[in-house]
Each structure stands twice: as C-alpha cells, then as structure tokens.
C-alpha cells in the first residue's frame, strides 16, 4: 500500500491518498470536492482512495 498527501493547487484543500494494488481498480478521475479541480486521472491499475484532511481556507464553498 502506498500512502501520500495531496494538496489541491486551486483551493488549498489537503488530502490523504491511499493506493492499493489488490483492490478494485479505480477509473476516471478524482476531483476536489470543494472546487472541482481535477487532482488525478486514474490509469486503472490500482485502487485509489482520497480522504479530505485539510479544509480549504477560502470562503464560498458550495453547499450541496
Ligand atoms: Zn480544490
């Protein structure tokens, strides 16, 4: 399992990224839940999970 930290370059939100070679492969892309910036495009070779760890400092986050 690989672990890493990712920061959204658009809004500053921080994420913990986990990659598992044995899980169901992740396809498509992961977008920042607060601003919609694409953080990663998956190649389908691993299971990748993101978890928000640092709330962005900006205001005006959409409330859905
Ligand atoms: Zn963002």
mmCIF file of N, CA, C and O and ligand atoms in Angstrom:
data_model
loop_
_atom_site.group_PDB
_atom_site.id
_atom_site.type_symbol
_atom_site.label_atom_id
_atom_site.label_comp_id
_atom_site.label_asym_id
_atom_site.label_seq_id
_atom_site.Cartn_x
_atom_site.Cartn_y
_atom_site.Cartn_z
ATOM 1 N N UNK A 1 0.846 -1.195 0.000
ATOM 2 C CA UNK A 1 0.000 0.000 0.000
ATOM 3 C C UNK A 1 0.877 1.239 0.000
ATOM 4 O O UNK A 1 1.816 1.345 0.763
ATOM 5 N N UNK A 2 0.509 2.176 -0.882
ATOM 6 C CA UNK A 2 1.232 3.445 -0.921
ATOM 7 C C UNK A 2 0.377 4.522 -0.274
ATOM 8 O O UNK A 2 -0.831 4.569 -0.468
ATOM 9 N N UNK A 3 1.019 5.377 0.478
ATOM 10 C CA UNK A 3 0.321 6.498 1.092
ATOM 11 C C UNK A 3 0.979 7.788 0.660
ATOM 12 O O UNK A 3 2.195 7.845 0.492
ATOM 13 N N UNK A 4 0.189 8.812 0.524
ATOM 14 C CA UNK A 4 0.770 10.098 0.195
ATOM 15 C C UNK A 4 -0.189 11.214 0.556
ATOM 16 O O UNK A 4 -1.347 10.972 0.887
ATOM 17 N N UNK A 5 0.318 12.412 0.508
ATOM 18 C CA UNK A 5 -0.516 13.575 0.766
ATOM 19 C C UNK A 5 -0.581 14.418 -0.500
ATOM 20 O O UNK A 5 0.426 14.623 -1.174
ATOM 21 N N UNK A 6 -1.779 14.889 -0.792
ATOM 22 C CA UNK A 6 -2.006 15.672 -1.998
ATOM 23 C C UNK A 6 -2.650 16.991 -1.594
ATOM 24 O O UNK A 6 -3.527 17.017 -0.733
ATOM 25 N N UNK A 7 -2.203 18.053 -2.198
ATOM 26 C CA UNK A 7 -2.809 19.358 -1.949
ATOM 27 C C UNK A 7 -3.420 19.885 -3.235
ATOM 28 O O UNK A 7 -2.782 19.849 -4.294
ATOM 29 N N UNK A 8 -4.656 20.338 -3.147
ATOM 30 C CA UNK A 8 -5.304 20.922 -4.312
ATOM 31 C C UNK A 8 -4.638 22.253 -4.625
ATOM 32 O O UNK A 8 -4.576 23.142 -3.772
ATOM 33 N N UNK A 9 -4.162 22.391 -5.860
ATOM 34 C CA UNK A 9 -3.447 23.613 -6.218
ATOM 35 C C UNK A 9 -4.392 24.791 -6.400
ATOM 36 O O UNK A 9 -3.978 25.936 -6.408
ATOM 37 N N UNK A 10 -5.687 24.493 -6.544
ATOM 38 C CA UNK A 10 -6.647 25.561 -6.792
ATOM 39 C C UNK A 10 -7.184 26.184 -5.511
ATOM 40 O O UNK A 10 -7.343 27.390 -5.417
ATOM 41 N N UNK A 11 -7.488 25.358 -4.496
ATOM 42 C CA UNK A 11 -8.118 25.904 -3.300
ATOM 43 C C UNK A 11 -7.335 25.622 -2.021
ATOM 44 O O UNK A 11 -7.656 26.169 -0.979
ATOM 45 N N UNK A 12 -6.342 24.776 -2.074
ATOM 46 C CA UNK A 12 -5.520 24.531 -0.904
ATOM 47 C C UNK A 12 -5.992 23.408 -0.004
ATOM 48 O O UNK A 12 -5.405 23.176 1.053
ATOM 49 N N UNK A 13 -7.051 22.724 -0.379
ATOM 50 C CA UNK A 13 -7.514 21.598 0.422
ATOM 51 C C UNK A 13 -6.449 20.490 0.430
ATOM 52 O O UNK A 13 -5.760 20.283 -0.559
ATOM 53 N N UNK A 14 -6.347 19.807 1.569
ATOM 54 C CA UNK A 14 -5.366 18.745 1.689
ATOM 55 C C UNK A 14 -6.044 17.389 1.732
ATOM 56 O O UNK A 14 -7.121 17.231 2.317
ATOM 57 N N UNK A 15 -5.418 16.402 1.118
ATOM 58 C CA UNK A 15 -5.994 15.060 1.051
ATOM 59 C C UNK A 15 -4.952 14.026 1.409
ATOM 60 O O UNK A 15 -3.774 14.175 1.094
ATOM 61 N N UNK A 16 -5.424 12.947 2.023
ATOM 62 C CA UNK A 16 -4.616 11.757 2.189
ATOM 63 C C UNK A 16 -4.968 10.798 1.052
ATOM 64 O O UNK A 16 -6.131 10.512 0.834
ATOM 65 N N UNK A 17 -3.958 10.345 0.355
ATOM 66 C CA UNK A 17 -4.175 9.463 -0.784
ATOM 67 C C UNK A 17 -3.644 8.074 -0.457
ATOM 68 O O UNK A 17 -2.510 7.919 -0.003
ATOM 69 N N UNK A 18 -4.501 7.075 -0.668
ATOM 70 C CA UNK A 18 -4.107 5.685 -0.443
ATOM 71 C C UNK A 18 -4.202 4.924 -1.757
ATOM 72 O O UNK A 18 -5.164 5.081 -2.500
ATOM 73 N N UNK A 19 -3.205 4.097 -2.024
ATOM 74 C CA UNK A 19 -3.206 3.296 -3.239
ATOM 75 C C UNK A 19 -2.986 1.839 -2.870
ATOM 76 O O UNK A 19 -2.023 1.504 -2.184
ATOM 77 N N UNK A 20 -3.915 1.001 -3.315
ATOM 78 C CA UNK A 20 -3.848 -0.427 -3.013
ATOM 79 C C UNK A 20 -3.770 -1.208 -4.316
ATOM 80 O O UNK A 20 -4.634 -1.086 -5.171
ATOM 81 N N UNK A 21 -2.752 -2.013 -4.444
ATOM 82 C CA UNK A 21 -2.592 -2.783 -5.670
ATOM 83 C C UNK A 21 -3.614 -3.905 -5.769
ATOM 84 O O UNK A 21 -3.913 -4.391 -6.855
ATOM 85 N N UNK A 22 -4.180 -4.316 -4.637
ATOM 86 C CA UNK A 22 -5.035 -5.506 -4.633
ATOM 87 C C UNK A 22 -6.523 -5.177 -4.721
ATOM 88 O O UNK A 22 -7.335 -6.069 -4.865
ATOM 89 N N UNK A 23 -6.889 -3.930 -4.603
ATOM 90 C CA UNK A 23 -8.301 -3.593 -4.605
ATOM 91 C C UNK A 23 -8.864 -3.483 -6.004
ATOM 92 O O UNK A 23 -8.153 -3.667 -6.983
ATOM 93 N N UNK A 24 -10.161 -3.196 -6.102
ATOM 94 C CA UNK A 24 -10.776 -2.967 -7.412
ATOM 95 C C UNK A 24 -10.206 -1.694 -8.021
ATOM 96 O O UNK A 24 -10.131 -0.661 -7.360
ATOM 97 N N UNK A 25 -9.819 -1.770 -9.273
ATOM 98 C CA UNK A 25 -9.149 -0.640 -9.908
ATOM 99 C C UNK A 25 -10.055 0.578 -9.977
ATOM 100 O O UNK A 25 -11.258 0.468 -10.194
ATOM 101 N N UNK A 26 -9.454 1.721 -9.799
ATOM 102 C CA UNK A 26 -10.188 2.977 -9.892
ATOM 103 C C UNK A 26 -10.008 3.547 -11.292
ATOM 104 O O UNK A 26 -8.908 3.597 -11.823
ATOM 105 N N UNK A 27 -11.135 3.947 -11.887
ATOM 106 C CA UNK A 27 -11.072 4.535 -13.226
ATOM 107 C C UNK A 27 -11.589 5.966 -13.183
ATOM 108 O O UNK A 27 -12.205 6.381 -12.204
ATOM 109 N N UNK A 28 -11.349 6.664 -14.247
ATOM 110 C CA UNK A 28 -11.862 8.021 -14.341
ATOM 111 C C UNK A 28 -10.923 9.012 -13.676
ATOM 112 O O UNK A 28 -9.710 8.914 -13.822
ATOM 113 N N UNK A 29 -11.494 9.921 -12.928
ATOM 114 C CA UNK A 29 -10.673 10.958 -12.334
ATOM 115 C C UNK A 29 -11.209 11.312 -10.963
ATOM 116 O O UNK A 29 -12.365 11.028 -10.639
ATOM 117 N N UNK A 30 -10.353 11.921 -10.161
ATOM 118 C CA UNK A 30 -10.807 12.400 -8.866
ATOM 119 C C UNK A 30 -10.766 13.925 -8.869
ATOM 120 O O UNK A 30 -9.747 14.527 -9.200
ATOM 121 N N UNK A 31 -11.895 14.507 -8.503
ATOM 122 C CA UNK A 31 -11.980 15.968 -8.459
ATOM 123 C C UNK A 31 -12.073 16.443 -7.025
ATOM 124 O O UNK A 31 -12.700 15.802 -6.185
ATOM 125 N N UNK A 32 -11.468 17.570 -6.783
ATOM 126 C CA UNK A 32 -11.567 18.201 -5.480
ATOM 127 C C UNK A 32 -13.039 18.435 -5.152
ATOM 128 O O UNK A 32 -13.757 19.041 -5.941
ATOM 129 N N UNK A 33 -13.507 17.953 -3.991
ATOM 130 C CA UNK A 33 -14.933 18.085 -3.665
ATOM 131 C C UNK A 33 -15.357 19.521 -3.388
ATOM 132 O O UNK A 33 -16.544 19.819 -3.394
ATOM 133 N N UNK A 34 -14.442 20.388 -3.137
ATOM 134 C CA UNK A 34 -14.835 21.761 -2.819
ATOM 135 C C UNK A 34 -14.729 22.710 -4.009
ATOM 136 O O UNK A 34 -15.487 23.658 -4.091
ATOM 137 N N UNK A 35 -13.820 22.471 -4.928
ATOM 138 C CA UNK A 35 -13.675 23.421 -6.030
ATOM 139 C C UNK A 35 -13.775 22.768 -7.403
ATOM 140 O O UNK A 35 -13.876 23.470 -8.401
ATOM 141 N N UNK A 36 -13.736 21.444 -7.474
ATOM 142 C CA UNK A 36 -13.918 20.769 -8.754
ATOM 143 C C UNK A 36 -12.653 20.595 -9.575
ATOM 144 O O UNK A 36 -12.710 20.062 -10.674
ATOM 145 N N UNK A 37 -11.524 21.031 -9.054
ATOM 146 C CA UNK A 37 -10.256 20.848 -9.759
ATOM 147 C C UNK A 37 -9.937 19.352 -9.882
ATOM 148 O O UNK A 37 -10.138 18.598 -8.933
ATOM 149 N N UNK A 38 -9.449 18.931 -11.038
ATOM 150 C CA UNK A 38 -9.046 17.528 -11.185
ATOM 151 C C UNK A 38 -7.710 17.317 -10.478
ATOM 152 O O UNK A 38 -6.717 17.965 -10.792
ATOM 153 N N UNK A 39 -7.714 16.423 -9.500
ATOM 154 C CA UNK A 39 -6.493 16.158 -8.744
ATOM 155 C C UNK A 39 -5.693 15.013 -9.358
ATOM 156 O O UNK A 39 -4.476 14.981 -9.265
ATOM 157 N N UNK A 40 -6.402 14.060 -9.936
ATOM 158 C CA UNK A 40 -5.700 12.920 -10.515
ATOM 159 C C UNK A 40 -6.577 12.236 -11.547
ATOM 160 O O UNK A 40 -7.792 12.124 -11.364
ATOM 161 N N UNK A 41 -5.948 11.776 -12.619
ATOM 162 C CA UNK A 41 -6.628 10.906 -13.578
ATOM 163 C C UNK A 41 -6.074 9.508 -13.381
ATOM 164 O O UNK A 41 -4.863 9.301 -13.430
ATOM 165 N N UNK A 42 -6.976 8.568 -13.144
ATOM 166 C CA UNK A 42 -6.541 7.214 -12.811
ATOM 167 C C UNK A 42 -6.268 6.402 -14.068
ATOM 168 O O UNK A 42 -6.964 6.533 -15.070
ATOM 169 N N UNK A 43 -5.265 5.549 -13.979
ATOM 170 C CA UNK A 43 -4.930 4.704 -15.119
ATOM 171 C C UNK A 43 -5.556 3.321 -15.022
ATOM 172 O O UNK A 43 -5.382 2.493 -15.890
ATOM 173 N N UNK A 44 -6.292 3.058 -13.938
ATOM 174 C CA UNK A 44 -6.981 1.785 -13.809
ATOM 175 C C UNK A 44 -6.104 0.637 -13.343
ATOM 176 O O UNK A 44 -6.495 -0.518 -13.422
ATOM 177 N N UNK A 45 -4.920 0.946 -12.841
ATOM 178 C CA UNK A 45 -4.009 -0.112 -12.407
ATOM 179 C C UNK A 45 -4.048 -0.373 -10.910
ATOM 180 O O UNK A 45 -3.391 -1.282 -10.428
ATOM 181 N N UNK A 46 -4.781 0.427 -10.175
ATOM 182 C CA UNK A 46 -4.793 0.269 -8.727
ATOM 183 C C UNK A 46 -6.075 0.867 -8.160
ATOM 184 O O UNK A 46 -6.768 1.633 -8.818
ATOM 185 N N UNK A 47 -6.360 0.481 -6.924
ATOM 186 C CA UNK A 47 -7.463 1.101 -6.203
ATOM 187 C C UNK A 47 -6.908 2.324 -5.480
ATOM 188 O O UNK A 47 -5.934 2.213 -4.736
ATOM 189 N N UNK A 48 -7.521 3.451 -5.722
ATOM 190 C CA UNK A 48 -7.043 4.695 -5.119
ATOM 191 C C UNK A 48 -8.171 5.338 -4.339
ATOM 192 O O UNK A 48 -9.295 5.446 -4.826
ATOM 193 N N UNK A 49 -7.890 5.724 -3.101
ATOM 194 C CA UNK A 49 -8.887 6.389 -2.271
ATOM 195 C C UNK A 49 -8.343 7.722 -1.784
ATOM 196 O O UNK A 49 -7.178 7.824 -1.404
ATOM 197 N N UNK A 50 -9.193 8.717 -1.812
ATOM 198 C CA UNK A 50 -8.826 10.036 -1.289
ATOM 199 C C UNK A 50 -9.681 10.361 -0.082
ATOM 200 O O UNK A 50 -10.861 10.030 -0.032
ATOM 201 N N UNK A 51 -9.081 11.017 0.883
ATOM 202 C CA UNK A 51 -9.839 11.478 2.040
ATOM 203 C C UNK A 51 -9.427 12.914 2.350
ATOM 204 O O UNK A 51 -8.239 13.217 2.449
ATOM 205 N N UNK A 52 -10.424 13.762 2.488
ATOM 206 C CA UNK A 52 -10.141 15.170 2.787
ATOM 207 C C UNK A 52 -9.600 15.299 4.206
ATOM 208 O O UNK A 52 -10.223 14.827 5.159
ATOM 209 N N UNK A 53 -8.443 15.890 4.346
ATOM 210 C CA UNK A 53 -7.841 16.031 5.670
ATOM 211 C C UNK A 53 -7.709 17.487 6.094
ATOM 212 O O UNK A 53 -7.653 17.783 7.278
ATOM 213 N N UNK A 54 -7.619 18.380 5.115
ATOM 214 C CA UNK A 54 -7.461 19.806 5.444
ATOM 215 C C UNK A 54 -8.497 20.603 4.662
ATOM 216 O O UNK A 54 -8.501 20.580 3.438
ATOM 217 N N UNK A 55 -9.374 21.256 5.387
ATOM 218 C CA UNK A 55 -10.379 22.073 4.723
ATOM 219 C C UNK A 55 -9.698 23.269 4.062
ATOM 220 O O UNK A 55 -8.773 23.845 4.620
ATOM 221 N N UNK A 56 -10.170 23.636 2.886
ATOM 222 C CA UNK A 56 -9.590 24.814 2.227
ATOM 223 C C UNK A 56 -9.879 26.075 3.028
ATOM 224 O O UNK A 56 -10.894 26.178 3.703
ATOM 225 N N UNK A 57 -8.989 27.022 2.899
ATOM 226 C CA UNK A 57 -9.111 28.236 3.706
ATOM 227 C C UNK A 57 -10.042 29.268 3.079
ATOM 228 O O UNK A 57 -10.446 30.218 3.733
ATOM 229 N N UNK A 58 -10.359 29.065 1.811
ATOM 230 C CA UNK A 58 -11.202 30.052 1.149
ATOM 231 C C UNK A 58 -12.651 29.938 1.583
ATOM 232 O O UNK A 58 -13.096 28.882 2.036
ATOM 233 N N UNK A 59 -13.394 31.015 1.408
ATOM 234 C CA UNK A 59 -14.817 31.005 1.694
ATOM 235 C C UNK A 59 -15.575 30.734 0.400
ATOM 236 O O UNK A 59 -15.003 30.713 -0.673
ATOM 237 N N UNK A 60 -16.879 30.594 0.530
ATOM 238 C CA UNK A 60 -17.711 30.446 -0.653
ATOM 239 C C UNK A 60 -17.778 29.026 -1.168
ATOM 240 O O UNK A 60 -18.082 28.800 -2.323
ATOM 241 N N UNK A 61 -17.523 28.061 -0.312
ATOM 242 C CA UNK A 61 -17.621 26.666 -0.722
ATOM 243 C C UNK A 61 -19.103 26.330 -0.966
ATOM 244 O O UNK A 61 -19.964 26.684 -0.172
ATOM 245 N N UNK A 62 -19.322 25.682 -2.077
ATOM 246 C CA UNK A 62 -20.703 25.314 -2.397
ATOM 247 C C UNK A 62 -21.275 24.363 -1.348
ATOM 248 O O UNK A 62 -20.582 23.482 -0.860
ATOM 249 N N UNK A 63 -22.532 24.546 -1.056
ATOM 250 C CA UNK A 63 -23.201 23.700 -0.064
ATOM 251 C C UNK A 63 -24.247 22.874 -0.758
ATOM 252 O O UNK A 63 -25.346 23.319 -0.996
ATOM 253 N N UNK A 64 -23.891 21.657 -1.118
ATOM 254 C CA UNK A 64 -24.891 20.813 -1.719
ATOM 255 C C UNK A 64 -25.297 19.716 -0.761
ATOM 256 O O UNK A 64 -26.251 19.090 -0.915
HETATM 257 ZN ZN1 LIG B 1 -9.779 22.363 -4.609
#
